[in-house]
Coordinates of C-alpha atoms in Angstrom, one line a residue:
X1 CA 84.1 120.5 118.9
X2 CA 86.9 120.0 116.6
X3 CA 85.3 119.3 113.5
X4 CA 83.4 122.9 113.8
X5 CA 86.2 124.5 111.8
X6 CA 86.5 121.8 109.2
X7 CA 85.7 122.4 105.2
X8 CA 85.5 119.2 103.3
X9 CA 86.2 119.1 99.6
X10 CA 84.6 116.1 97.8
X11 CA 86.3 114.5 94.9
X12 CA 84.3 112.3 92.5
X13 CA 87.1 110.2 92.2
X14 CA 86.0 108.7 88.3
X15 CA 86.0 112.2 87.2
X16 CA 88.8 114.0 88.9
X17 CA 92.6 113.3 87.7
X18 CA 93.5 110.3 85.7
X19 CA 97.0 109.5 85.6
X20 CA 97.3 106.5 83.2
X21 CA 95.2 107.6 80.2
X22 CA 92.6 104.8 80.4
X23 CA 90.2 107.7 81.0
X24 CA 88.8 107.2 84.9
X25 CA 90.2 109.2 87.9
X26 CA 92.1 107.3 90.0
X27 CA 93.8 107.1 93.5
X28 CA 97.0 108.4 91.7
X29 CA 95.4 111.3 90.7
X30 CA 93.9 112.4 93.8
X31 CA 97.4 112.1 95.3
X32 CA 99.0 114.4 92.9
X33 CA 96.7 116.9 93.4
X34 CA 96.9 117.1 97.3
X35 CA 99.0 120.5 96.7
X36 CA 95.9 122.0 94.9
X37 CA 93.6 121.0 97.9
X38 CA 96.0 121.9 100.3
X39 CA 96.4 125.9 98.5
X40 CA 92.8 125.5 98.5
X41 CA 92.5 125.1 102.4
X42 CA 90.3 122.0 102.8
X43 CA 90.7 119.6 105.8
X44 CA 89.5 116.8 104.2
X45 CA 88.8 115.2 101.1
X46 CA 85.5 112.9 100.8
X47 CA 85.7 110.0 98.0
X48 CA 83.3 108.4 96.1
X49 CA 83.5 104.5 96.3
X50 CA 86.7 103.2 94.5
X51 CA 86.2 99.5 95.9
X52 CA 85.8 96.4 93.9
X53 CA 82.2 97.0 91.7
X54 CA 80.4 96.1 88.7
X55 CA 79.7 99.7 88.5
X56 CA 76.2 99.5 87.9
X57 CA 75.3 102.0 90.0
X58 CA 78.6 103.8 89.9
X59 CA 80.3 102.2 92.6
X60 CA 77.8 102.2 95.4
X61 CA 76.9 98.6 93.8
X62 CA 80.1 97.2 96.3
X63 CA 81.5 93.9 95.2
X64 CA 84.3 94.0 98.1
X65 CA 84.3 96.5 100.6
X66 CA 88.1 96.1 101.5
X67 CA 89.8 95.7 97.6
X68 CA 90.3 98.5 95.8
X69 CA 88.6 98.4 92.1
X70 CA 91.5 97.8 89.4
X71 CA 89.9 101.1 87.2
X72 CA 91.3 103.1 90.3
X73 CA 94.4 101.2 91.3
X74 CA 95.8 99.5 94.0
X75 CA 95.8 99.4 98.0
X76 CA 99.4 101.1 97.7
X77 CA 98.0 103.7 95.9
X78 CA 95.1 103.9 98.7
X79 CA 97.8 103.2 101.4
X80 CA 100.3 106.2 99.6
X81 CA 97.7 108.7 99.3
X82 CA 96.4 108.6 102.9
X83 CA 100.5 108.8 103.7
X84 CA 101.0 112.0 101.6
X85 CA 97.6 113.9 102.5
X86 CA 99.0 113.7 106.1
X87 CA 102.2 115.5 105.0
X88 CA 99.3 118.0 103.8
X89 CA 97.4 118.0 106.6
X90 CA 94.8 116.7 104.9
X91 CA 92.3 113.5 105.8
X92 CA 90.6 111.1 103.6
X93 CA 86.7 110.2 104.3
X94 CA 85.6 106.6 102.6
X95 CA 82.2 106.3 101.1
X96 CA 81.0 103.1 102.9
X97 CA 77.5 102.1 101.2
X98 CA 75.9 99.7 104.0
X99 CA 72.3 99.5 103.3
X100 CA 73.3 96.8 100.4
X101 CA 76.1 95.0 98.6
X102 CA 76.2 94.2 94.8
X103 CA 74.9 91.4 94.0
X104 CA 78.5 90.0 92.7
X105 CA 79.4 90.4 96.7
X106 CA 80.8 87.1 98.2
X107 CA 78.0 87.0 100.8
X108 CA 75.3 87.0 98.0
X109 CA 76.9 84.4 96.0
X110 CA 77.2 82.2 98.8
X111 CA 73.7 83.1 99.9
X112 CA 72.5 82.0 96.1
X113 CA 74.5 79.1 96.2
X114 CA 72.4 77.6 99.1
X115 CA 74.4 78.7 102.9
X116 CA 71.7 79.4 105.1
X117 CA 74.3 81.5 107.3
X118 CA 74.4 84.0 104.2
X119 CA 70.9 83.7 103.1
X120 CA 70.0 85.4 106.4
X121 CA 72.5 88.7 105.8
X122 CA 69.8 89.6 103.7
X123 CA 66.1 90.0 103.2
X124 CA 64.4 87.2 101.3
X125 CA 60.7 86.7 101.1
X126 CA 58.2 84.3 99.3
X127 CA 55.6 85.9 97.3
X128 CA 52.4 87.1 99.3
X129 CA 49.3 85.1 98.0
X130 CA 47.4 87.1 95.1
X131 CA 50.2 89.3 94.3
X132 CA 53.2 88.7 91.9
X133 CA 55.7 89.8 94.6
X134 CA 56.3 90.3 98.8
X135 CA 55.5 93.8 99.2
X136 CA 54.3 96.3 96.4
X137 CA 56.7 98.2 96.7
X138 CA 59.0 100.2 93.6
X139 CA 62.5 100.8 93.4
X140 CA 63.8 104.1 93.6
X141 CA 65.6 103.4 90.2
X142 CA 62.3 102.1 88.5
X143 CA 60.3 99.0 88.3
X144 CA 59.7 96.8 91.4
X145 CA 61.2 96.3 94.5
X146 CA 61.8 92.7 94.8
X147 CA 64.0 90.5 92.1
X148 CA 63.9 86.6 91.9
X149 CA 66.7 84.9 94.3
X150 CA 68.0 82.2 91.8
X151 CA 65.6 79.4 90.8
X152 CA 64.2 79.0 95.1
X153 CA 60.7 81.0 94.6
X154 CA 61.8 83.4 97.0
X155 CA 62.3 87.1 96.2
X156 CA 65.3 89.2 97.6
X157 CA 63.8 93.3 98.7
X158 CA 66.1 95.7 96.0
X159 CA 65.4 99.2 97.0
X160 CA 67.7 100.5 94.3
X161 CA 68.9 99.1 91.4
X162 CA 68.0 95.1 90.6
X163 CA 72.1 94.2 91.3
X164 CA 71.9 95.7 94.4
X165 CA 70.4 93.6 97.5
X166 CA 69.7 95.2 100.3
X167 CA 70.8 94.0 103.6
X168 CA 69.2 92.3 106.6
X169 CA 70.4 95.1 109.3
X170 CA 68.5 93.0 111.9
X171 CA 71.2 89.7 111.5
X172 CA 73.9 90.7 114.1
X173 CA 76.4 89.0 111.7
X174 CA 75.8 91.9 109.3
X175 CA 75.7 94.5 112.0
X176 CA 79.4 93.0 113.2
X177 CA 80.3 93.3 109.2
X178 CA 79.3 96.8 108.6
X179 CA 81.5 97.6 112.0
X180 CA 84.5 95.2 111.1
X181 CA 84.3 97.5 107.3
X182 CA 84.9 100.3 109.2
X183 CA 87.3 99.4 111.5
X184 CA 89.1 97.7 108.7
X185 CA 89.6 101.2 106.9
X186 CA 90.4 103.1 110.4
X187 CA 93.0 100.6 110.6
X188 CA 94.7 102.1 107.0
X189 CA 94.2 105.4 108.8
X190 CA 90.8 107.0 107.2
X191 CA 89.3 109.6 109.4
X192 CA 86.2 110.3 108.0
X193 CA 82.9 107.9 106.5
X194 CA 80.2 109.3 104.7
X195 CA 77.3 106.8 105.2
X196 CA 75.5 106.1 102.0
X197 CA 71.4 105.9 102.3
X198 CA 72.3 105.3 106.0
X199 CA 68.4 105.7 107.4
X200 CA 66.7 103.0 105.2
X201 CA 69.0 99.9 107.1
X202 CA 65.6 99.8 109.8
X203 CA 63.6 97.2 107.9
X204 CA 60.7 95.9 109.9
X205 CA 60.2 92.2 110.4
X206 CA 57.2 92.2 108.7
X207 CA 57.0 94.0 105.3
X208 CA 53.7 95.2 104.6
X209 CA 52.1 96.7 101.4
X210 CA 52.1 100.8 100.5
X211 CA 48.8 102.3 100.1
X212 CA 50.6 103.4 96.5
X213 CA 51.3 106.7 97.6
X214 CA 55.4 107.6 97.4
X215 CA 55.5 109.4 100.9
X216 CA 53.8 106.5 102.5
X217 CA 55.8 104.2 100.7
X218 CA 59.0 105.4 102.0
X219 CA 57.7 105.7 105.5
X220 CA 57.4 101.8 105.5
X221 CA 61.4 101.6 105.2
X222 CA 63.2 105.3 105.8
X223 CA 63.7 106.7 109.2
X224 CA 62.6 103.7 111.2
X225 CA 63.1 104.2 115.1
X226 CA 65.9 101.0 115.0
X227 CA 68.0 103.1 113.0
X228 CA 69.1 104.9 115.7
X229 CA 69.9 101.6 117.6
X230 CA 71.6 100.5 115.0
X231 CA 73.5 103.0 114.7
X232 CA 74.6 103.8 118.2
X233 CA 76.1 100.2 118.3
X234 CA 77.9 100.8 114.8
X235 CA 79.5 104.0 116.6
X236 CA 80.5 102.0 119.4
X237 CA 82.2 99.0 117.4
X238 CA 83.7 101.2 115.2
X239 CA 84.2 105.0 114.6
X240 CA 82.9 106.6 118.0
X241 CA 86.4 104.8 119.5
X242 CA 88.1 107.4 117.7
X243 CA 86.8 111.0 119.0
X244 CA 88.7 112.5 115.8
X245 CA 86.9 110.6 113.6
X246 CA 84.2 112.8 111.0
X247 CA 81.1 110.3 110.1
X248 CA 78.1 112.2 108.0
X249 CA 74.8 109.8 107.1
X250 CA 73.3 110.7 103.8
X251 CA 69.5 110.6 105.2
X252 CA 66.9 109.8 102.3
X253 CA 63.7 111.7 102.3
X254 CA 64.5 112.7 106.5
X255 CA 63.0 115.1 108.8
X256 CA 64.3 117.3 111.1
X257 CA 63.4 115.5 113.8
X258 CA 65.4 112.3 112.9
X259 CA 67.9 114.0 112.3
X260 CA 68.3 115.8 115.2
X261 CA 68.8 112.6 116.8
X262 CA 71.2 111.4 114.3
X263 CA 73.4 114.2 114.6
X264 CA 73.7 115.2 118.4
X265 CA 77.1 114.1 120.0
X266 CA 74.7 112.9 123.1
X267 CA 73.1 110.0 121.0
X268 CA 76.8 108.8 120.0
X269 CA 75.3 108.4 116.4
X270 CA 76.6 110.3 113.7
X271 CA 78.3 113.6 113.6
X272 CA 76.3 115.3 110.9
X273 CA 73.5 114.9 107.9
X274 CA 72.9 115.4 104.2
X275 CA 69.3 115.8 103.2
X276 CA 68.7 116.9 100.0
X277 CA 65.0 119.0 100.3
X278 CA 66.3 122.1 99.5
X279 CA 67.7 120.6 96.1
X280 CA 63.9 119.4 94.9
X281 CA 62.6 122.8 94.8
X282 CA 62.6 122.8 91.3
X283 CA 60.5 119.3 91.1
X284 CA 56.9 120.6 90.6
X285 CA 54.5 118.7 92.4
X286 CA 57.9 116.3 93.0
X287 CA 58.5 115.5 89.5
X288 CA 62.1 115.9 89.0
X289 CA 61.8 114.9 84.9
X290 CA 60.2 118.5 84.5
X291 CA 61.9 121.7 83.4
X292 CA 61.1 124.1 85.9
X293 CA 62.0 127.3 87.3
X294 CA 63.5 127.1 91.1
X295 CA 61.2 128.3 94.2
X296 CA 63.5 130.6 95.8
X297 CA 61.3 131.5 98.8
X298 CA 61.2 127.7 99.5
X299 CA 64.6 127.2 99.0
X300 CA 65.4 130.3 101.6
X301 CA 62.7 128.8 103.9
X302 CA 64.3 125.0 103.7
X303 CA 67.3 126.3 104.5
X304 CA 66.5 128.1 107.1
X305 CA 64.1 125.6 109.0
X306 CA 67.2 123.3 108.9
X307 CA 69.6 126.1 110.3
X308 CA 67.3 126.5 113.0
X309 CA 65.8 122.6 113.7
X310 CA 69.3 121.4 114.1
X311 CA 71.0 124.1 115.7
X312 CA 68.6 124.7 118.6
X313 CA 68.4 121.5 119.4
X314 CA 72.3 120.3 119.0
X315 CA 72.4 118.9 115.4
X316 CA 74.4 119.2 112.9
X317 CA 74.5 120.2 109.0
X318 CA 76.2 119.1 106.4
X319 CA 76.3 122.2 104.2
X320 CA 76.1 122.3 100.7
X321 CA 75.0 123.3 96.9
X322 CA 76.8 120.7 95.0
X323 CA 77.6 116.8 94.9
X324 CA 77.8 114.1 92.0
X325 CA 73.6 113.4 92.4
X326 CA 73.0 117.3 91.4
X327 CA 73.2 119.5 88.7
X328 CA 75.5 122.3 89.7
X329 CA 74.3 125.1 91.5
X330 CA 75.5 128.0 89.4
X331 CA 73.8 126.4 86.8
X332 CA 70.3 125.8 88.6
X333 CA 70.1 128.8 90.5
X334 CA 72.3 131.4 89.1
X335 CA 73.5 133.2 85.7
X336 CA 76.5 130.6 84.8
X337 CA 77.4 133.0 81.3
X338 CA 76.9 136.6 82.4
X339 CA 77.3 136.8 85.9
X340 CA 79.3 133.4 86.2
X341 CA 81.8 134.5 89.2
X342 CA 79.8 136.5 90.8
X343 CA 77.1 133.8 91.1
X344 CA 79.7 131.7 92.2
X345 CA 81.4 133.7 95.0
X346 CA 77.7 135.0 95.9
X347 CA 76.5 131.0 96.3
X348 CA 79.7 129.7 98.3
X349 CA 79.3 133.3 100.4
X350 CA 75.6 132.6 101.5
X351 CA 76.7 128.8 102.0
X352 CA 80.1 129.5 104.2
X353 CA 78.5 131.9 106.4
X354 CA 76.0 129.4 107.9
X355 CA 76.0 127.0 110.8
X356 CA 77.3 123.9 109.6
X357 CA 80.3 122.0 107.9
X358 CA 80.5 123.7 104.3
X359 CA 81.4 120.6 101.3
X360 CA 82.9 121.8 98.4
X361 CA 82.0 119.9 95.2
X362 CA 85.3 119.6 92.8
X363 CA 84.7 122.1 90.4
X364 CA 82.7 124.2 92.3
X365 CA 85.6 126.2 93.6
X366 CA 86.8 127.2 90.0
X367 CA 83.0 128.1 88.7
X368 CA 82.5 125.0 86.7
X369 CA 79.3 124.9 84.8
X370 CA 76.6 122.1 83.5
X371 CA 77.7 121.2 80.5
X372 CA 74.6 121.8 78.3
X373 CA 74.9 118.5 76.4
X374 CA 72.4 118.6 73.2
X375 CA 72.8 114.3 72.1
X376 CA 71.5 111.6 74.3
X377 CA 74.8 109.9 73.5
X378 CA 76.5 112.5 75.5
X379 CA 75.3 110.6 78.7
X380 CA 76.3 108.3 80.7
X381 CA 74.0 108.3 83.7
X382 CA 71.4 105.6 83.7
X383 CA 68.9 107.3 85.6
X384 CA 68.6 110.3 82.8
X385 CA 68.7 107.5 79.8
X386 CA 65.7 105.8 81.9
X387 CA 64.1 109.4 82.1
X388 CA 64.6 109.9 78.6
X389 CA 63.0 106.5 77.5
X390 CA 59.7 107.4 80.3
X391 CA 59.5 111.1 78.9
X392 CA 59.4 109.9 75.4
X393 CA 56.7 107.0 76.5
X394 CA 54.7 109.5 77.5
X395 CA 54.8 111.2 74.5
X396 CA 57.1 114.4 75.3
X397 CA 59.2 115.6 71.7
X398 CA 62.7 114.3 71.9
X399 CA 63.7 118.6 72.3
X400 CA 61.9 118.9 74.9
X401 CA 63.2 115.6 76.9
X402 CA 66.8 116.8 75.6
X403 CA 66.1 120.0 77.7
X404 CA 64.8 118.4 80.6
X405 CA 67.5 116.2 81.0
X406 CA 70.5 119.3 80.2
X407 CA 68.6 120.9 83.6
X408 CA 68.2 117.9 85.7
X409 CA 70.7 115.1 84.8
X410 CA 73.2 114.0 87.4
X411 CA 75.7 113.9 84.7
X412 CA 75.6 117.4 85.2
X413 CA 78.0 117.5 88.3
X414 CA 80.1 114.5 86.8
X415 CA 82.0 115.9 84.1
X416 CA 85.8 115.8 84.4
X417 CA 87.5 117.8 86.5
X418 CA 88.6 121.3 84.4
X419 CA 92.6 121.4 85.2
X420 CA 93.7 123.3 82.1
X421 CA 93.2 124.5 78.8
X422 CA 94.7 121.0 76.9
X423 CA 92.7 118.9 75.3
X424 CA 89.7 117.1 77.8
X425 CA 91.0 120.2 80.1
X426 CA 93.9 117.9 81.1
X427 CA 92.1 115.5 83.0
X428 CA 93.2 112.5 80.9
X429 CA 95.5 111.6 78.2
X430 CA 93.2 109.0 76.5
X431 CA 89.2 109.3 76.1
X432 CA 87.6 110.4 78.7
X433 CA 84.6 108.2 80.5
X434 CA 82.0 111.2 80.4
X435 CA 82.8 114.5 77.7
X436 CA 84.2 117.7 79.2
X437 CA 82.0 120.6 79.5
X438 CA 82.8 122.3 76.5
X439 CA 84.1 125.5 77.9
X440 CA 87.1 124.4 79.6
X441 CA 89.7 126.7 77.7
X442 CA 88.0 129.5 79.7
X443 CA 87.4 127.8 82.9
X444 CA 90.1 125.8 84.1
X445 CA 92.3 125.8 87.4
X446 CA 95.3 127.6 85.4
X447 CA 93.7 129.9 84.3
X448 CA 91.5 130.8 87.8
X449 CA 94.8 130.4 89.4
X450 CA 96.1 133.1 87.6
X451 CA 93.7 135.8 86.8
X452 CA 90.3 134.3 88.8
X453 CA 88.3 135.8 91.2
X454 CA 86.2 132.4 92.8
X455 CA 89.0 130.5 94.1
X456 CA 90.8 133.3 96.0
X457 CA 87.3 133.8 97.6
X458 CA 86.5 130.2 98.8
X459 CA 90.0 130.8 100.2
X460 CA 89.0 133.4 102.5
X461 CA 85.8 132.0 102.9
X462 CA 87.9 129.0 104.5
X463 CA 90.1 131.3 106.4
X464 CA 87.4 133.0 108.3
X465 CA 85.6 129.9 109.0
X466 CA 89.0 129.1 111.0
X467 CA 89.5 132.4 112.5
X468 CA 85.9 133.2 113.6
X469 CA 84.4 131.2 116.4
X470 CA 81.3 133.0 115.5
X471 CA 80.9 131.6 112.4
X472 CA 81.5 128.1 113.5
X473 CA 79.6 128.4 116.7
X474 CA 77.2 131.4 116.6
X475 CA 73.6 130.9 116.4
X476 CA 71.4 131.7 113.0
X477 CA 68.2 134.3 112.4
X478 CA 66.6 134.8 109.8
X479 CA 66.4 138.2 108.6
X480 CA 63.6 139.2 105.2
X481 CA 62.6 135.5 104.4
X482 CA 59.8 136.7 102.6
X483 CA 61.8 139.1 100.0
X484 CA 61.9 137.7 96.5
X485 CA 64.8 138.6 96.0
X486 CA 67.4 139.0 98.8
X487 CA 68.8 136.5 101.0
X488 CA 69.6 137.3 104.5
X489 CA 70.3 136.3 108.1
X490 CA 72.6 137.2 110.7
X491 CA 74.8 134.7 113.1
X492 CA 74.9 135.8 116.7
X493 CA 77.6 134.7 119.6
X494 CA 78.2 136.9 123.1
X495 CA 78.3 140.3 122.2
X496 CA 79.7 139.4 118.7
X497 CA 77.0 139.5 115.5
X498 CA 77.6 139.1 111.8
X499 CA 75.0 140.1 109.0
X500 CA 74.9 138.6 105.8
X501 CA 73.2 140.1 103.0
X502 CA 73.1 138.2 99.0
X503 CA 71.3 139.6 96.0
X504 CA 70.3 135.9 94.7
X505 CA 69.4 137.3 90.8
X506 CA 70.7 139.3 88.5
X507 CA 68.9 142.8 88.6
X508 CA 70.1 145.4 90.9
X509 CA 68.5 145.5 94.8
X510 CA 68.1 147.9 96.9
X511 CA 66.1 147.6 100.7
X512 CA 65.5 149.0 103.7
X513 CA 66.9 147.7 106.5
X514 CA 65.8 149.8 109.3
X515 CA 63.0 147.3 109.9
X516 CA 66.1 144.2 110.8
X517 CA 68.8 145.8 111.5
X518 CA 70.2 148.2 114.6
X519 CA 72.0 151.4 112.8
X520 CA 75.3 150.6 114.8
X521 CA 79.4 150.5 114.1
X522 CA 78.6 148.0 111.3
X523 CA 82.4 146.8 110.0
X524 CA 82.3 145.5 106.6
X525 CA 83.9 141.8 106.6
X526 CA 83.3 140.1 103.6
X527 CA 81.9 141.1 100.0
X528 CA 82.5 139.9 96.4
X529 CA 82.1 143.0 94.9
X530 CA 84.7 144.5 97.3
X531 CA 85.0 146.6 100.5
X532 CA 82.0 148.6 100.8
X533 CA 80.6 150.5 104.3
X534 CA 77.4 149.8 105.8
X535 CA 74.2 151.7 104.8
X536 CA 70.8 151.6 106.5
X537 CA 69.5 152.0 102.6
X538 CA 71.6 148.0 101.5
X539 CA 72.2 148.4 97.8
X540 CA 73.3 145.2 96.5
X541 CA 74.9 144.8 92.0
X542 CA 73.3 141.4 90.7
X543 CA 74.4 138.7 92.4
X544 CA 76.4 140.7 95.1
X545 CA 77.1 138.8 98.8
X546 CA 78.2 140.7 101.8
X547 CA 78.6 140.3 105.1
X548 CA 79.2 143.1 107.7
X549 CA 80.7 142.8 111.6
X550 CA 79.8 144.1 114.8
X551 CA 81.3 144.0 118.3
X552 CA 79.7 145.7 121.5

């Protein structure tokens, strides 16, 4: 399959390179930093939305799926960066968010404005007697699910933020729009769509109240059997025309099951998921708004149950720590001061190894940190002010909330891009949108360039992915899921088999092996503290990744 040996890099396009001061990323900037990516090794770059937006909701409240927003550029910039990553070897994947528009779309306007044809691309309902609105359902961002559509008495469904109005997937005039969107950007050349909160588009016809429980809630609207109607048609109008084409469904709240089906090339659906459980297990009891330690023997077992679901039964993953919803990883679950690059290279060791298609978050590859903001007028992120307000509501001291939010905010993973040690790390000339992290003079590209030890390793980490077939088509066992301490597993293909062995904390490990492992002609492939030969006694320095080979 050729997208096995693929590494995508994803660039939070606001917060990566801004080339005319006014603060924001832009197109430009991705451009002129195609040599990085390319010294890097990636295959393709994923963007967050850059369209036409009121930026509500960060650009997944779309406006116009087919302008580019003026913040960003222009289509030429668009048009020239797709041009000059192919010089690179390098392809672009567009962020296409289809499960709603912004409520500043054309289609919603003319909806409001009385056209029936319009009205019907998405879901409007009256009132249900007795209650204030349709359904009793919340939005994810807060409050309820349903906003007044103009002066009519009806109420249009909002699943995330009030701007945002969700679309009727069971119109076939919207269905033909979603495909048309795609092909529009194929057209310009993109080979790749990430598909934003792709599983909720399977509204029933009939909306019916929750029992008040979340789980049971979302089971009213998320994984519905129609998605995978839905999408099999969008594949066939659109992307699956093009076999090279790289599509990935972010899948809210999803099980293995569904996304099995998603994700194997017989359904012509998708060619891989994101889910996100193994990034809640620090939510106790699923509060996120807590500060908590991480469950690591949950995090192992997540992992693992998703290595095996999908590859047994011919899914996909979409690997990865990192993204611009998440605090970063070597933050979260690592030592980010003491044992920064070893946490690093020990994270993006464990994650490259497995079966799947490893993302790199920008940043990630350079051992950027959160940023450890102390002022609630260091964010930006309107989910972590609205956390802030509901913390202090319920009577949490404002230290307290501060902490909660320097552990969980999404502003976390947002900051700008760390290029050098100039002032706002050379990311912009003017102010930037969102404060650097304030230890950029120490972690910057230059200076990793030039003395680091993380971005040589996701380097090789890259490489191997390329050379090995093993590694991009071996199968996964668990090895030790029930140490506290030691992650491990080994990937298995003919009479090839690679073990992988991390210390995931910072004291010193040693284990016994003999009850896992054969005592064989072990070859050492991979380790960050070095070349080191196999021992049936594994001692591992804090933090320390390795991987050894064997060939019968």
């Amino acid at each position: 399959m050729h997208f096995k040996d693929k590494v995508i890099y994803q660039a939070y396009t606001k917060s990566f390179n801004d080339t005319d001061g006014n603060g924001y990323g832009d197109i430009k900037g991705v451009t002129e930093k195609l040599p990085y990516l390319k010294k890097l090794g990636v295959d393709m770059v994923w963007l967050n939305p850059f369209y036409v937006s009121p930026q509500n909701d960060n650009g997944y409240d779309i406006a116009d799926y087919k302008a580019i927003d003026p913040m960003y550029g222009t289509m030429e910039d668009v048009e020239e960066m797709i041009a000059v990553g192919k010089e690179y070897q390098i392809d672009f994947m567009f962020d296409l968010v289809l499960n709603h528009t912004s409520t500043e779309h054309a289609w919603f306007q003319k909806a409001l404005a009385g056209d029936k044809k319009y009205q019907d691309y998405y879901i409007l309902r009256e009132a249900v007697a007795g209650q204030e609105y349709p359904t009793n359902w919340d939005s994810k961002f807060g409050g309820p699910a349903w906003q007044p559509f103009g002066d009519t008495g009806k109420y249009y469904l909002s699943l995330y933020d009030p701007t945002q109005a969700d679309l009727n997937w069971r119109n076939p005039e919207v269905r033909k729009e979603a495909a048309d969107i795609v092909n529009f950007w194929m057209d310009k050349g993109v080979k790749g769509f990430r598909l934003d909160v792709i599983n909720v588009i399977g509204k029933d016809e009939k909306l019916i109240n929750s029992t008040g429980d979340i789980d049971q809630e979302k089971s009213l609207y998320t994984d519905k059997p129609i998605v995978h109607e839905y999408l099999r048609e969008l594949n066939h109008n659109s992307f699956g025309q093009d076999p090279e084409i790289i599509t990935v469904g972010e899948m809210s709240s999803t099980s293995i099951e569904s996304s099995i089906e998603y994700s194997n090339p017989k359904n012509d659906e998708l060619t891989m998921v994101f889910n996100f459980h193994h990034l809640k297990v620090d939510y106790p009891n699923k509060e996120k708004w807590t500060k908590a330690p991480f469950d690591f023997l949950e995090l192992k077992q997540l992992i693992n149950d998703w290595q095996i679901g999908l590859g047994e039964n011919g899914g996909w993953n979409a690997l990865f720590w990192n993204n611009h919803d998440q605090p970063r990883a070597i933050s979260r679950f690592g030592n980010d001061t003491q044992y920064r690059e070893k946490t690093a290279t020990s994270q993006a060791h464990i994650l490259h190894f497995l079966q799947g298609t490893p993302y790199i978050y920008q940043g990630e590859e350079i051992g950027m940190t959160d940023p450890h903001f102390t002022e609630l007028e260091q964010y930006r992120d309107i989910e972590s002010i609205n956390a802030y307000k509901q913390l202090k509501e319920k009577g949490v001291p404002h230290a307290e909330a501060m902490a909660i939010l320097a552990q969980k905010s999404r502003d976390n993973s947002r900051t700008p891009m760390q290029w050098n040690a100039k002032e706002n790390a050379g990311f912009t000339e003017g102010t930037p949108w969102l404060q650097v992290a304030h230890n950029y003079p120490e972690i910057n590209v230059e200076r990793e360039l030039a003395e680091g030890e993380i971005f040589p390793y996701y380097q090789r980490l890259i490489q191997l992915r390329k050379e090995r077939k093993i590694i991009r088509e071996g199968s996964y066992q668990p090895m030790f899921l029930e140490h506290e301490q030691l992650w491990a597993y080994r990937r298995i293909l003919d009479d090839e088999e690679i073990i992988t062995f991390a210390n995931f904390y910072g004291k010193p490990l040693k284990v016994d092996l003999s009850s896992e492992v054969a005592d064989q002609a072990w070859h050492y492939l991979l380790g960050n503290y070095g070349e080191k030969s196999f021992n049936m006694t594994l001692e591992l320095e804090p933090y320390e990744a390795i991987s050894f080979e064997y060939k019968s």
